[in-house]
PDB file of C-alpha atoms in Angstrom:
ATOM      1  CA  UNK B   1      38.528 -20.423  12.475  1.00  0.00           C
ATOM      2  CA  UNK B   2      34.816 -19.717  12.158  1.00  0.00           C
ATOM      3  CA  UNK B   3      32.617 -22.357  10.542  1.00  0.00           C
ATOM      4  CA  UNK B   4      29.432 -22.088   8.537  1.00  0.00           C
ATOM      5  CA  UNK B   5      26.888 -24.852   9.225  1.00  0.00           C
ATOM      6  CA  UNK B   6      25.307 -26.543   6.228  1.00  0.00           C
ATOM      7  CA  UNK B   7      21.768 -26.384   7.586  1.00  0.00           C
ATOM      8  CA  UNK B   8      20.239 -23.061   6.694  1.00  0.00           C
ATOM      9  CA  UNK B   9      23.307 -22.058   4.747  1.00  0.00           C
ATOM     10  CA  UNK B  10      22.347 -19.444   2.190  1.00  0.00           C
ATOM     11  CA  UNK B  11      24.822 -17.901  -0.085  1.00  0.00           C
ATOM     12  CA  UNK B  12      25.308 -17.440  -3.750  1.00  0.00           C
ATOM     13  CA  UNK B  13      27.243 -19.627  -5.942  1.00  0.00           C
ATOM     14  CA  UNK B  14      28.819 -18.779  -9.141  1.00  0.00           C
ATOM     15  CA  UNK B  15      31.259 -20.069 -11.542  1.00  0.00           C
ATOM     16  CA  UNK B  16      33.924 -19.263 -13.778  1.00  0.00           C
ATOM     17  CA  UNK B  17      36.226 -20.906 -16.014  1.00  0.00           C
ATOM     18  CA  UNK B  18      38.931 -22.838 -16.695  1.00  0.00           C
ATOM     19  CA  UNK B  19      42.044 -24.186 -15.628  1.00  0.00           C
ATOM     20  CA  UNK B  20      41.611 -20.667 -15.986  1.00  0.00           C
ATOM     21  CA  UNK B  21      44.495 -19.297 -17.826  1.00  0.00           C
ATOM     22  CA  UNK B  22      46.654 -22.385 -17.550  1.00  0.00           C
ATOM     23  CA  UNK B  23      49.134 -22.880 -20.331  1.00  0.00           C
ATOM     24  CA  UNK B  24      49.747 -26.060 -22.261  1.00  0.00           C
ATOM     25  CA  UNK B  25      52.329 -27.679 -24.436  1.00  0.00           C
ATOM     26  CA  UNK B  26      52.777 -30.715 -26.611  1.00  0.00           C
ATOM     27  CA  UNK B  27      50.777 -31.469 -29.702  1.00  0.00           C
ATOM     28  CA  UNK B  28      47.816 -33.592 -30.687  1.00  0.00           C
ATOM     29  CA  UNK B  29      45.239 -33.253 -33.406  1.00  0.00           C
ATOM     30  CA  UNK B  30      41.902 -34.728 -34.330  1.00  0.00           C
ATOM     31  CA  UNK B  31      41.330 -36.381 -37.711  1.00  0.00           C
ATOM     32  CA  UNK B  32      37.718 -35.999 -38.697  1.00  0.00           C
ATOM     33  CA  UNK B  33      34.682 -35.679 -36.499  1.00  0.00           C
ATOM     34  CA  UNK B  34      31.487 -37.610 -36.106  1.00  0.00           C
ATOM     35  CA  UNK B  35      28.424 -35.965 -37.679  1.00  0.00           C
ATOM     36  CA  UNK B  36      26.070 -34.312 -35.205  1.00  0.00           C
ATOM     37  CA  UNK B  37      23.007 -36.200 -34.028  1.00  0.00           C
ATOM     38  CA  UNK B  38      19.972 -33.934 -33.895  1.00  0.00           C
ATOM     39  CA  UNK B  39      16.539 -35.019 -32.752  1.00  0.00           C
ATOM     40  CA  UNK B  40      14.172 -34.337 -35.669  1.00  0.00           C
ATOM     41  CA  UNK B  41      10.777 -35.443 -36.910  1.00  0.00           C
ATOM     42  CA  UNK B  42      11.326 -37.895 -39.761  1.00  0.00           C
ATOM     43  CA  UNK B  43       9.392 -37.218 -42.950  1.00  0.00           C
ATOM     44  CA  UNK B  44       7.966 -39.665 -45.466  1.00  0.00           C
ATOM     45  CA  UNK B  45       8.432 -37.397 -48.459  1.00  0.00           C
ATOM     46  CA  UNK B  46       4.719 -36.748 -48.705  1.00  0.00           C
ATOM     47  CA  UNK B  47       3.252 -33.335 -47.839  1.00  0.00           C
ATOM     48  CA  UNK B  48       2.729 -33.012 -44.136  1.00  0.00           C
ATOM     49  CA  UNK B  49       1.972 -30.481 -41.433  1.00  0.00           C
ATOM     50  CA  UNK B  50       4.028 -27.305 -41.290  1.00  0.00           C
ATOM     51  CA  UNK B  51       6.778 -27.814 -38.676  1.00  0.00           C
ATOM     52  CA  UNK B  52       6.584 -25.761 -35.527  1.00  0.00           C
ATOM     53  CA  UNK B  53       9.195 -23.164 -34.635  1.00  0.00           C
ATOM     54  CA  UNK B  54      10.798 -25.556 -32.167  1.00  0.00           C
ATOM     55  CA  UNK B  55      10.949 -28.299 -34.818  1.00  0.00           C
ATOM     56  CA  UNK B  56      12.608 -25.920 -37.261  1.00  0.00           C
ATOM     57  CA  UNK B  57      15.170 -24.964 -34.634  1.00  0.00           C
ATOM     58  CA  UNK B  58      15.988 -28.595 -34.015  1.00  0.00           C
ATOM     59  CA  UNK B  59      16.740 -29.043 -37.699  1.00  0.00           C
ATOM     60  CA  UNK B  60      19.629 -26.595 -37.496  1.00  0.00           C
ATOM     61  CA  UNK B  61      22.890 -28.487 -37.982  1.00  0.00           C
ATOM     62  CA  UNK B  62      25.748 -26.767 -36.119  1.00  0.00           C
ATOM     63  CA  UNK B  63      28.759 -26.031 -38.310  1.00  0.00           C
ATOM     64  CA  UNK B  64      32.083 -26.547 -36.555  1.00  0.00           C
ATOM     65  CA  UNK B  65      34.632 -23.977 -37.818  1.00  0.00           C
ATOM     66  CA  UNK B  66      37.509 -25.246 -39.934  1.00  0.00           C
ATOM     67  CA  UNK B  67      40.449 -26.413 -37.841  1.00  0.00           C
ATOM     68  CA  UNK B  68      38.332 -26.689 -34.688  1.00  0.00           C
ATOM     69  CA  UNK B  69      37.326 -29.897 -32.945  1.00  0.00           C
ATOM     70  CA  UNK B  70      34.101 -29.797 -30.962  1.00  0.00           C
ATOM     71  CA  UNK B  71      32.281 -32.252 -28.735  1.00  0.00           C
ATOM     72  CA  UNK B  72      28.888 -31.119 -27.514  1.00  0.00           C
ATOM     73  CA  UNK B  73      25.630 -32.256 -25.985  1.00  0.00           C
ATOM     74  CA  UNK B  74      22.332 -30.691 -24.954  1.00  0.00           C
ATOM     75  CA  UNK B  75      20.077 -32.504 -22.492  1.00  0.00           C
ATOM     76  CA  UNK B  76      16.447 -31.404 -22.064  1.00  0.00           C
ATOM     77  CA  UNK B  77      15.496 -32.236 -18.478  1.00  0.00           C
ATOM     78  CA  UNK B  78      11.787 -31.629 -19.089  1.00  0.00           C
ATOM     79  CA  UNK B  79      11.707 -34.050 -22.012  1.00  0.00           C
ATOM     80  CA  UNK B  80      14.208 -36.383 -20.372  1.00  0.00           C
ATOM     81  CA  UNK B  81      16.362 -36.765 -23.466  1.00  0.00           C
ATOM     82  CA  UNK B  82      19.403 -35.589 -25.377  1.00  0.00           C
ATOM     83  CA  UNK B  83      18.351 -33.237 -28.193  1.00  0.00           C
ATOM     84  CA  UNK B  84      21.675 -32.822 -29.976  1.00  0.00           C
ATOM     85  CA  UNK B  85      25.137 -34.305 -29.612  1.00  0.00           C
ATOM     86  CA  UNK B  86      28.433 -34.708 -31.433  1.00  0.00           C
ATOM     87  CA  UNK B  87      31.566 -36.605 -30.415  1.00  0.00           C
ATOM     88  CA  UNK B  88      30.049 -36.703 -26.950  1.00  0.00           C
ATOM     89  CA  UNK B  89      32.403 -39.410 -25.659  1.00  0.00           C
ATOM     90  CA  UNK B  90      35.612 -37.921 -27.080  1.00  0.00           C
ATOM     91  CA  UNK B  91      37.935 -36.783 -24.299  1.00  0.00           C
ATOM     92  CA  UNK B  92      39.832 -33.526 -23.972  1.00  0.00           C
ATOM     93  CA  UNK B  93      41.577 -31.839 -21.060  1.00  0.00           C
ATOM     94  CA  UNK B  94      39.166 -30.196 -18.703  1.00  0.00           C
ATOM     95  CA  UNK B  95      40.867 -26.910 -17.924  1.00  0.00           C
ATOM     96  CA  UNK B  96      38.761 -25.275 -15.214  1.00  0.00           C
ATOM     97  CA  UNK B  97      35.650 -27.377 -15.786  1.00  0.00           C
ATOM     98  CA  UNK B  98      37.150 -29.883 -13.323  1.00  0.00           C
ATOM     99  CA  UNK B  99      36.611 -27.315 -10.576  1.00  0.00           C
ATOM    100  CA  UNK B 100      33.026 -28.560 -10.354  1.00  0.00           C
ATOM    101  CA  UNK B 101      34.331 -32.004  -9.384  1.00  0.00           C
ATOM    102  CA  UNK B 102      36.766 -30.482  -6.879  1.00  0.00           C
ATOM    103  CA  UNK B 103      33.895 -28.603  -5.242  1.00  0.00           C
ATOM    104  CA  UNK B 104      31.585 -31.626  -5.256  1.00  0.00           C
ATOM    105  CA  UNK B 105      34.200 -33.883  -3.704  1.00  0.00           C
ATOM    106  CA  UNK B 106      34.891 -31.360  -0.965  1.00  0.00           C
ATOM    107  CA  UNK B 107      31.267 -30.554  -0.127  1.00  0.00           C
ATOM    108  CA  UNK B 108      29.971 -34.116  -0.107  1.00  0.00           C
ATOM    109  CA  UNK B 109      32.572 -35.200   2.417  1.00  0.00           C
ATOM    110  CA  UNK B 110      31.408 -32.885   5.221  1.00  0.00           C
ATOM    111  CA  UNK B 111      28.420 -31.273   6.872  1.00  0.00           C
ATOM    112  CA  UNK B 112      29.967 -27.933   7.714  1.00  0.00           C
ATOM    113  CA  UNK B 113      32.308 -25.636   5.845  1.00  0.00           C
ATOM    114  CA  UNK B 114      34.917 -23.419   7.537  1.00  0.00           C
ATOM    115  CA  UNK B 115      34.590 -19.784   6.508  1.00  0.00           C
ATOM    116  CA  UNK B 116      38.019 -19.844   4.885  1.00  0.00           C
ATOM    117  CA  UNK B 117      37.117 -22.842   2.735  1.00  0.00           C
ATOM    118  CA  UNK B 118      33.831 -21.224   1.780  1.00  0.00           C
ATOM    119  CA  UNK B 119      35.814 -18.289   0.413  1.00  0.00           C
ATOM    120  CA  UNK B 120      38.018 -20.678  -1.570  1.00  0.00           C
ATOM    121  CA  UNK B 121      34.987 -22.442  -3.057  1.00  0.00           C
ATOM    122  CA  UNK B 122      33.322 -19.170  -3.944  1.00  0.00           C
ATOM    123  CA  UNK B 123      36.392 -17.808  -5.713  1.00  0.00           C
ATOM    124  CA  UNK B 124      37.070 -21.083  -7.508  1.00  0.00           C
ATOM    125  CA  UNK B 125      33.528 -21.468  -8.840  1.00  0.00           C
ATOM    126  CA  UNK B 126      32.500 -17.872  -9.369  1.00  0.00           C
ATOM    127  CA  UNK B 127      35.743 -16.418 -10.721  1.00  0.00           C
ATOM    128  CA  UNK B 128      37.689 -19.572 -11.630  1.00  0.00           C
ATOM    129  CA  UNK B 129      40.419 -18.842  -9.112  1.00  0.00           C
ATOM    130  CA  UNK B 130      43.283 -21.231  -9.874  1.00  0.00           C
ATOM    131  CA  UNK B 131      45.020 -20.682  -6.554  1.00  0.00           C
ATOM    132  CA  UNK B 132      41.898 -21.734  -4.668  1.00  0.00           C
ATOM    133  CA  UNK B 133      41.524 -24.790  -6.913  1.00  0.00           C
ATOM    134  CA  UNK B 134      45.124 -25.823  -6.266  1.00  0.00           C
ATOM    135  CA  UNK B 135      44.666 -25.559  -2.504  1.00  0.00           C
ATOM    136  CA  UNK B 136      41.527 -27.732  -2.510  1.00  0.00           C
ATOM    137  CA  UNK B 137      42.974 -30.130  -5.088  1.00  0.00           C
ATOM    138  CA  UNK B 138      46.083 -30.747  -3.024  1.00  0.00           C
ATOM    139  CA  UNK B 139      44.178 -31.122   0.218  1.00  0.00           C
ATOM    140  CA  UNK B 140      41.714 -33.562  -1.353  1.00  0.00           C
ATOM    141  CA  UNK B 141      44.390 -35.939  -2.599  1.00  0.00           C
ATOM    142  CA  UNK B 142      44.770 -34.633  -6.159  1.00  0.00           C
ATOM    143  CA  UNK B 143      44.089 -37.520  -8.560  1.00  0.00           C
ATOM    144  CA  UNK B 144      42.079 -39.288  -5.851  1.00  0.00           C
ATOM    145  CA  UNK B 145      39.435 -36.566  -6.168  1.00  0.00           C
ATOM    146  CA  UNK B 146      38.695 -37.545  -9.752  1.00  0.00           C
ATOM    147  CA  UNK B 147      38.771 -41.256  -8.930  1.00  0.00           C
ATOM    148  CA  UNK B 148      36.167 -40.749  -6.190  1.00  0.00           C
ATOM    149  CA  UNK B 149      33.933 -38.645  -8.422  1.00  0.00           C
ATOM    150  CA  UNK B 150      34.139 -41.122 -11.300  1.00  0.00           C
ATOM    151  CA  UNK B 151      32.888 -43.844  -8.982  1.00  0.00           C
ATOM    152  CA  UNK B 152      30.207 -41.777  -7.260  1.00  0.00           C
ATOM    153  CA  UNK B 153      28.801 -40.184 -10.409  1.00  0.00           C
ATOM    154  CA  UNK B 154      29.365 -43.264 -12.608  1.00  0.00           C
ATOM    155  CA  UNK B 155      31.322 -41.347 -15.206  1.00  0.00           C
ATOM    156  CA  UNK B 156      32.575 -43.354 -18.160  1.00  0.00           C
ATOM    157  CA  UNK B 157      35.102 -41.114 -19.944  1.00  0.00           C
ATOM    158  CA  UNK B 158      36.556 -38.992 -17.148  1.00  0.00           C
ATOM    159  CA  UNK B 159      40.068 -39.811 -15.915  1.00  0.00           C
ATOM    160  CA  UNK B 160      42.585 -38.217 -13.508  1.00  0.00           C
ATOM    161  CA  UNK B 161      45.582 -36.280 -14.803  1.00  0.00           C
ATOM    162  CA  UNK B 162      48.558 -38.415 -15.895  1.00  0.00           C
ATOM    163  CA  UNK B 163      50.398 -40.032 -12.992  1.00  0.00           C
ATOM    164  CA  UNK B 164      53.500 -37.962 -13.736  1.00  0.00           C
ATOM    165  CA  UNK B 165      51.479 -34.730 -13.578  1.00  0.00           C
ATOM    166  CA  UNK B 166      49.351 -35.218 -10.436  1.00  0.00           C
ATOM    167  CA  UNK B 167      49.260 -31.530  -9.592  1.00  0.00           C
ATOM    168  CA  UNK B 168      47.884 -30.440 -12.944  1.00  0.00           C
ATOM    169  CA  UNK B 169      44.176 -30.572 -12.261  1.00  0.00           C
ATOM    170  CA  UNK B 170      43.489 -29.044 -15.691  1.00  0.00           C
ATOM    171  CA  UNK B 171      44.785 -32.228 -17.302  1.00  0.00           C
ATOM    172  CA  UNK B 172      41.805 -34.204 -16.068  1.00  0.00           C
ATOM    173  CA  UNK B 173      40.181 -35.899 -19.077  1.00  0.00           C
ATOM    174  CA  UNK B 174      36.504 -35.104 -19.647  1.00  0.00           C
ATOM    175  CA  UNK B 175      33.861 -35.575 -22.322  1.00  0.00           C
ATOM    176  CA  UNK B 176      30.632 -33.737 -23.116  1.00  0.00           C
ATOM    177  CA  UNK B 177      28.688 -36.843 -22.094  1.00  0.00           C
ATOM    178  CA  UNK B 178      30.281 -36.946 -18.655  1.00  0.00           C
ATOM    179  CA  UNK B 179      29.946 -33.221 -18.018  1.00  0.00           C
ATOM    180  CA  UNK B 180      26.213 -33.534 -18.692  1.00  0.00           C
ATOM    181  CA  UNK B 181      26.144 -36.367 -16.116  1.00  0.00           C
ATOM    182  CA  UNK B 182      27.888 -34.109 -13.598  1.00  0.00           C
ATOM    183  CA  UNK B 183      25.218 -31.433 -13.977  1.00  0.00           C
ATOM    184  CA  UNK B 184      22.461 -34.028 -13.800  1.00  0.00           C
ATOM    185  CA  UNK B 185      23.960 -35.346 -10.590  1.00  0.00           C
ATOM    186  CA  UNK B 186      24.001 -31.840  -9.129  1.00  0.00           C
ATOM    187  CA  UNK B 187      20.380 -31.232 -10.088  1.00  0.00           C
ATOM    188  CA  UNK B 188      18.898 -34.654  -9.379  1.00  0.00           C
ATOM    189  CA  UNK B 189      20.978 -36.514  -6.785  1.00  0.00           C
ATOM    190  CA  UNK B 190      23.229 -34.197  -4.802  1.00  0.00           C
ATOM    191  CA  UNK B 191      22.166 -33.022  -1.356  1.00  0.00           C
ATOM    192  CA  UNK B 192      20.206 -29.742  -1.630  1.00  0.00           C
ATOM    193  CA  UNK B 193      22.846 -27.799   0.283  1.00  0.00           C
ATOM    194  CA  UNK B 194      25.571 -29.061  -2.049  1.00  0.00           C
ATOM    195  CA  UNK B 195      23.498 -28.202  -5.109  1.00  0.00           C
ATOM    196  CA  UNK B 196      22.720 -24.746  -3.760  1.00  0.00           C
ATOM    197  CA  UNK B 197      26.372 -23.954  -3.168  1.00  0.00           C
ATOM    198  CA  UNK B 198      27.723 -25.135  -6.505  1.00  0.00           C
ATOM    199  CA  UNK B 199      24.938 -23.956  -8.801  1.00  0.00           C
ATOM    200  CA  UNK B 200      24.444 -20.828  -6.717  1.00  0.00           C
ATOM    201  CA  UNK B 201      27.989 -19.745  -7.440  1.00  0.00           C
ATOM    202  CA  UNK B 202      27.786 -20.725 -11.097  1.00  0.00           C
ATOM    203  CA  UNK B 203      24.722 -18.521 -11.492  1.00  0.00           C
ATOM    204  CA  UNK B 204      26.866 -15.617 -10.301  1.00  0.00           C
ATOM    205  CA  UNK B 205      29.853 -16.232 -12.515  1.00  0.00           C
ATOM    206  CA  UNK B 206      31.820 -13.009 -12.746  1.00  0.00           C
ATOM    207  CA  UNK B 207      32.560 -11.396 -16.078  1.00  0.00           C
ATOM    208  CA  UNK B 208      36.294 -11.584 -15.366  1.00  0.00           C
ATOM    209  CA  UNK B 209      38.240 -14.547 -14.082  1.00  0.00           C
ATOM    210  CA  UNK B 210      40.857 -13.930 -11.419  1.00  0.00           C
ATOM    211  CA  UNK B 211      43.529 -14.337 -14.108  1.00  0.00           C
ATOM    212  CA  UNK B 212      42.080 -11.490 -16.163  1.00  0.00           C
ATOM    213  CA  UNK B 213      40.433 -13.534 -18.914  1.00  0.00           C
ATOM    214  CA  UNK B 214      36.871 -12.657 -19.937  1.00  0.00           C
ATOM    215  CA  UNK B 215      34.617 -15.573 -18.945  1.00  0.00           C
ATOM    216  CA  UNK B 216      31.572 -14.405 -20.827  1.00  0.00           C
ATOM    217  CA  UNK B 217      31.885 -16.468 -23.998  1.00  0.00           C
ATOM    218  CA  UNK B 218      29.732 -19.340 -25.197  1.00  0.00           C
ATOM    219  CA  UNK B 219      26.584 -19.675 -23.096  1.00  0.00           C
ATOM    220  CA  UNK B 220      26.666 -16.230 -21.397  1.00  0.00           C
ATOM    221  CA  UNK B 221      26.916 -14.498 -24.784  1.00  0.00           C
ATOM    222  CA  UNK B 222      24.668 -16.838 -26.730  1.00  0.00           C
ATOM    223  CA  UNK B 223      21.604 -16.820 -24.504  1.00  0.00           C
ATOM    224  CA  UNK B 224      19.972 -14.570 -21.913  1.00  0.00           C
ATOM    225  CA  UNK B 225      19.727 -15.436 -18.258  1.00  0.00           C
ATOM    226  CA  UNK B 226      18.785 -17.463 -16.347  1.00  0.00           C
ATOM    227  CA  UNK B 227      21.924 -19.553 -16.695  1.00  0.00           C
ATOM    228  CA  UNK B 228      24.615 -21.073 -14.533  1.00  0.00           C
ATOM    229  CA  UNK B 229      28.027 -21.613 -16.112  1.00  0.00           C
ATOM    230  CA  UNK B 230      31.434 -23.108 -15.521  1.00  0.00           C
ATOM    231  CA  UNK B 231      33.849 -22.192 -18.243  1.00  0.00           C
ATOM    232  CA  UNK B 232      37.270 -23.552 -19.075  1.00  0.00           C
ATOM    233  CA  UNK B 233      40.256 -22.245 -20.994  1.00  0.00           C
ATOM    234  CA  UNK B 234      43.869 -23.255 -21.407  1.00  0.00           C
ATOM    235  CA  UNK B 235      46.677 -22.595 -23.845  1.00  0.00           C
ATOM    236  CA  UNK B 236      46.262 -18.844 -24.223  1.00  0.00           C
ATOM    237  CA  UNK B 237      49.095 -17.858 -21.905  1.00  0.00           C
ATOM    238  CA  UNK B 238      48.936 -16.755 -18.292  1.00  0.00           C
ATOM    239  CA  UNK B 239      48.075 -13.135 -19.106  1.00  0.00           C
ATOM    240  CA  UNK B 240      45.343 -12.222 -21.615  1.00  0.00           C
ATOM    241  CA  UNK B 241      46.273 -10.036 -24.578  1.00  0.00           C
ATOM    242  CA  UNK B 242      43.135  -8.036 -23.836  1.00  0.00           C
ATOM    243  CA  UNK B 243      42.717  -8.070 -20.041  1.00  0.00           C
ATOM    244  CA  UNK B 244      39.187  -8.217 -18.728  1.00  0.00           C
ATOM    245  CA  UNK B 245      40.351  -6.770 -15.396  1.00  0.00           C
ATOM    246  CA  UNK B 246      43.099  -6.943 -12.807  1.00  0.00           C
ATOM    247  CA  UNK B 247      44.803 -10.325 -12.892  1.00  0.00           C
ATOM    248  CA  UNK B 248      47.526 -12.232 -11.170  1.00  0.00           C
ATOM    249  CA  UNK B 249      49.483 -14.977 -12.905  1.00  0.00           C
ATOM    250  CA  UNK B 250      48.518 -18.361 -11.490  1.00  0.00           C
ATOM    251  CA  UNK B 251      52.036 -19.716 -11.705  1.00  0.00           C
ATOM    252  CA  UNK B 252      51.037 -23.064 -13.206  1.00  0.00           C
ATOM    253  CA  UNK B 253      53.068 -24.397 -16.112  1.00  0.00           C
ATOM    254  CA  UNK B 254      51.693 -27.395 -17.954  1.00  0.00           C
ATOM    255  CA  UNK B 255      53.702 -29.883 -19.989  1.00  0.00           C
ATOM    256  CA  UNK B 256      52.752 -32.566 -22.488  1.00  0.00           C
ATOM    257  CA  UNK B 257      51.258 -35.704 -20.999  1.00  0.00           C
ATOM    258  CA  UNK B 258      50.398 -39.161 -22.239  1.00  0.00           C
ATOM    259  CA  UNK B 259      47.000 -40.753 -22.913  1.00  0.00           C
ATOM    260  CA  UNK B 260      44.095 -40.305 -22.559  1.00  0.00           C
ATOM    261  CA  UNK B 261      43.698 -37.785 -25.337  1.00  0.00           C
ATOM    262  CA  UNK B 262      43.925 -34.315 -23.811  1.00  0.00           C
ATOM    263  CA  UNK B 263      44.388 -32.223 -26.938  1.00  0.00           C
ATOM    264  CA  UNK B 264      47.785 -31.001 -25.812  1.00  0.00           C
ATOM    265  CA  UNK B 265      49.469 -28.411 -27.989  1.00  0.00           C
ATOM    266  CA  UNK B 266      46.171 -26.816 -28.960  1.00  0.00           C
ATOM    267  CA  UNK B 267      44.205 -24.245 -26.966  1.00  0.00           C
ATOM    268  CA  UNK B 268      41.005 -25.502 -25.346  1.00  0.00           C
ATOM    269  CA  UNK B 269      37.920 -23.423 -24.679  1.00  0.00           C
ATOM    270  CA  UNK B 270      34.841 -24.906 -23.022  1.00  0.00           C
ATOM    271  CA  UNK B 271      31.430 -23.577 -22.079  1.00  0.00           C
ATOM    272  CA  UNK B 272      29.230 -25.679 -19.798  1.00  0.00           C
ATOM    273  CA  UNK B 273      26.182 -25.084 -17.665  1.00  0.00           C
ATOM    274  CA  UNK B 274      22.419 -24.921 -17.402  1.00  0.00           C
ATOM    275  CA  UNK B 275      20.032 -22.717 -19.358  1.00  0.00           C
ATOM    276  CA  UNK B 276      16.433 -21.688 -18.745  1.00  0.00           C
ATOM    277  CA  UNK B 277      13.943 -21.667 -15.900  1.00  0.00           C
ATOM    278  CA  UNK B 278      14.418 -24.486 -13.412  1.00  0.00           C
ATOM    279  CA  UNK B 279      17.686 -25.377 -15.174  1.00  0.00           C
ATOM    280  CA  UNK B 280      15.697 -27.048 -17.942  1.00  0.00           C
ATOM    281  CA  UNK B 281      18.569 -27.535 -20.371  1.00  0.00           C
ATOM    282  CA  UNK B 282      22.079 -28.753 -19.651  1.00  0.00           C
ATOM    283  CA  UNK B 283      24.474 -27.469 -22.300  1.00  0.00           C
ATOM    284  CA  UNK B 284      28.075 -28.598 -22.811  1.00  0.00           C
ATOM    285  CA  UNK B 285      30.305 -27.440 -25.680  1.00  0.00           C
ATOM    286  CA  UNK B 286      33.966 -28.496 -25.530  1.00  0.00           C
ATOM    287  CA  UNK B 287      36.402 -27.227 -28.156  1.00  0.00           C
ATOM    288  CA  UNK B 288      40.001 -27.494 -29.326  1.00  0.00           C
ATOM    289  CA  UNK B 289      41.377 -24.680 -31.490  1.00  0.00           C
ATOM    290  CA  UNK B 290      44.288 -24.445 -33.922  1.00  0.00           C
ATOM    291  CA  UNK B 291      47.667 -23.863 -32.283  1.00  0.00           C
ATOM    292  CA  UNK B 292      48.408 -20.174 -31.980  1.00  0.00           C
ATOM    293  CA  UNK B 293      44.749 -19.107 -31.882  1.00  0.00           C
ATOM    294  CA  UNK B 294      44.096 -15.900 -29.997  1.00  0.00           C
ATOM    295  CA  UNK B 295      41.647 -15.927 -27.113  1.00  0.00           C
ATOM    296  CA  UNK B 296      39.451 -13.441 -28.960  1.00  0.00           C
ATOM    297  CA  UNK B 297      39.260 -15.564 -32.112  1.00  0.00           C
ATOM    298  CA  UNK B 298      38.637 -18.775 -30.176  1.00  0.00           C
ATOM    299  CA  UNK B 299      35.944 -17.248 -27.979  1.00  0.00           C
ATOM    300  CA  UNK B 300      34.212 -15.804 -31.027  1.00  0.00           C
ATOM    301  CA  UNK B 301      34.195 -19.193 -32.748  1.00  0.00           C
ATOM    302  CA  UNK B 302      32.929 -20.941 -29.635  1.00  0.00           C
ATOM    303  CA  UNK B 303      30.153 -18.422 -29.049  1.00  0.00           C
ATOM    304  CA  UNK B 304      28.940 -18.724 -32.654  1.00  0.00           C
ATOM    305  CA  UNK B 305      28.988 -22.511 -32.418  1.00  0.00           C
ATOM    306  CA  UNK B 306      27.175 -22.437 -29.078  1.00  0.00           C
ATOM    307  CA  UNK B 307      24.347 -20.375 -30.591  1.00  0.00           C
ATOM    308  CA  UNK B 308      23.903 -23.034 -33.260  1.00  0.00           C
ATOM    309  CA  UNK B 309      24.058 -25.868 -30.740  1.00  0.00           C
ATOM    310  CA  UNK B 310      21.395 -24.137 -28.654  1.00  0.00           C
ATOM    311  CA  UNK B 311      19.167 -23.802 -31.717  1.00  0.00           C
ATOM    312  CA  UNK B 312      19.739 -27.380 -32.745  1.00  0.00           C
ATOM    313  CA  UNK B 313      18.953 -28.455 -29.196  1.00  0.00           C
ATOM    314  CA  UNK B 314      15.599 -26.704 -29.279  1.00  0.00           C
ATOM    315  CA  UNK B 315      16.522 -23.766 -27.033  1.00  0.00           C
TER     316      UNK B 315
END
């Protein structure tokens, strides 16, 4: 089998979503949510200077739709700080967002990539191909992949799928805080060739996932390019009610699992990635929706929330 050497390797990288199209079961709910934390300029009550446009944007307080749980965070790399966050350490199942960790674990363990594996990585990241993710997940040791990445990236909330569901990569527990750390690792610490592969594919995320779901919700709809995104969705069935394109069922069937909190029984929809020139902002919005929500309704809610989070984060 032909191999592609790392050095001089140039190819695009894109991303896609979720335990794309994986279904879920069980039932968990959130009771209450922490108020958002938005970086603002404190006032004394006395007349002061007129706030700038960016200051006014940061004063926007995102409104999470009724019945929806959301954990989000925006990190401004130029300023070196978090500009808005809410329930950033609360865990939820990753759906396809874990595909970034699968790719990182694979790429950092070798200096050359066989052409066949390159195709798997491209499909998994760019079009959220579940079959490709399952192949690389199994080959990498399944739960061991997450354990290695937790240690290497110093993640604090991320955990492998339950021991009795080792093949269900979409049951990896993640938080907005840890997903921001993953993107920071890619941008600041990963080898250039690794960064170029992963973010390159995420910049070229296709409109349609391989399972037929439309990946352009959240960040891609809320803000203009440049962006790089890895989306995630689960709990909407294996075939979309409104197909984005040709799709093949991924064959994965998920069942309820134990702790950590994965939000089982409720559909998840996540949008994660970088926004702006030089990947200035890292944006992560993770959501759980009421049981029975349609993909269209959930994606509309998430996109509206993402616009507000972007404003609150100063974007």
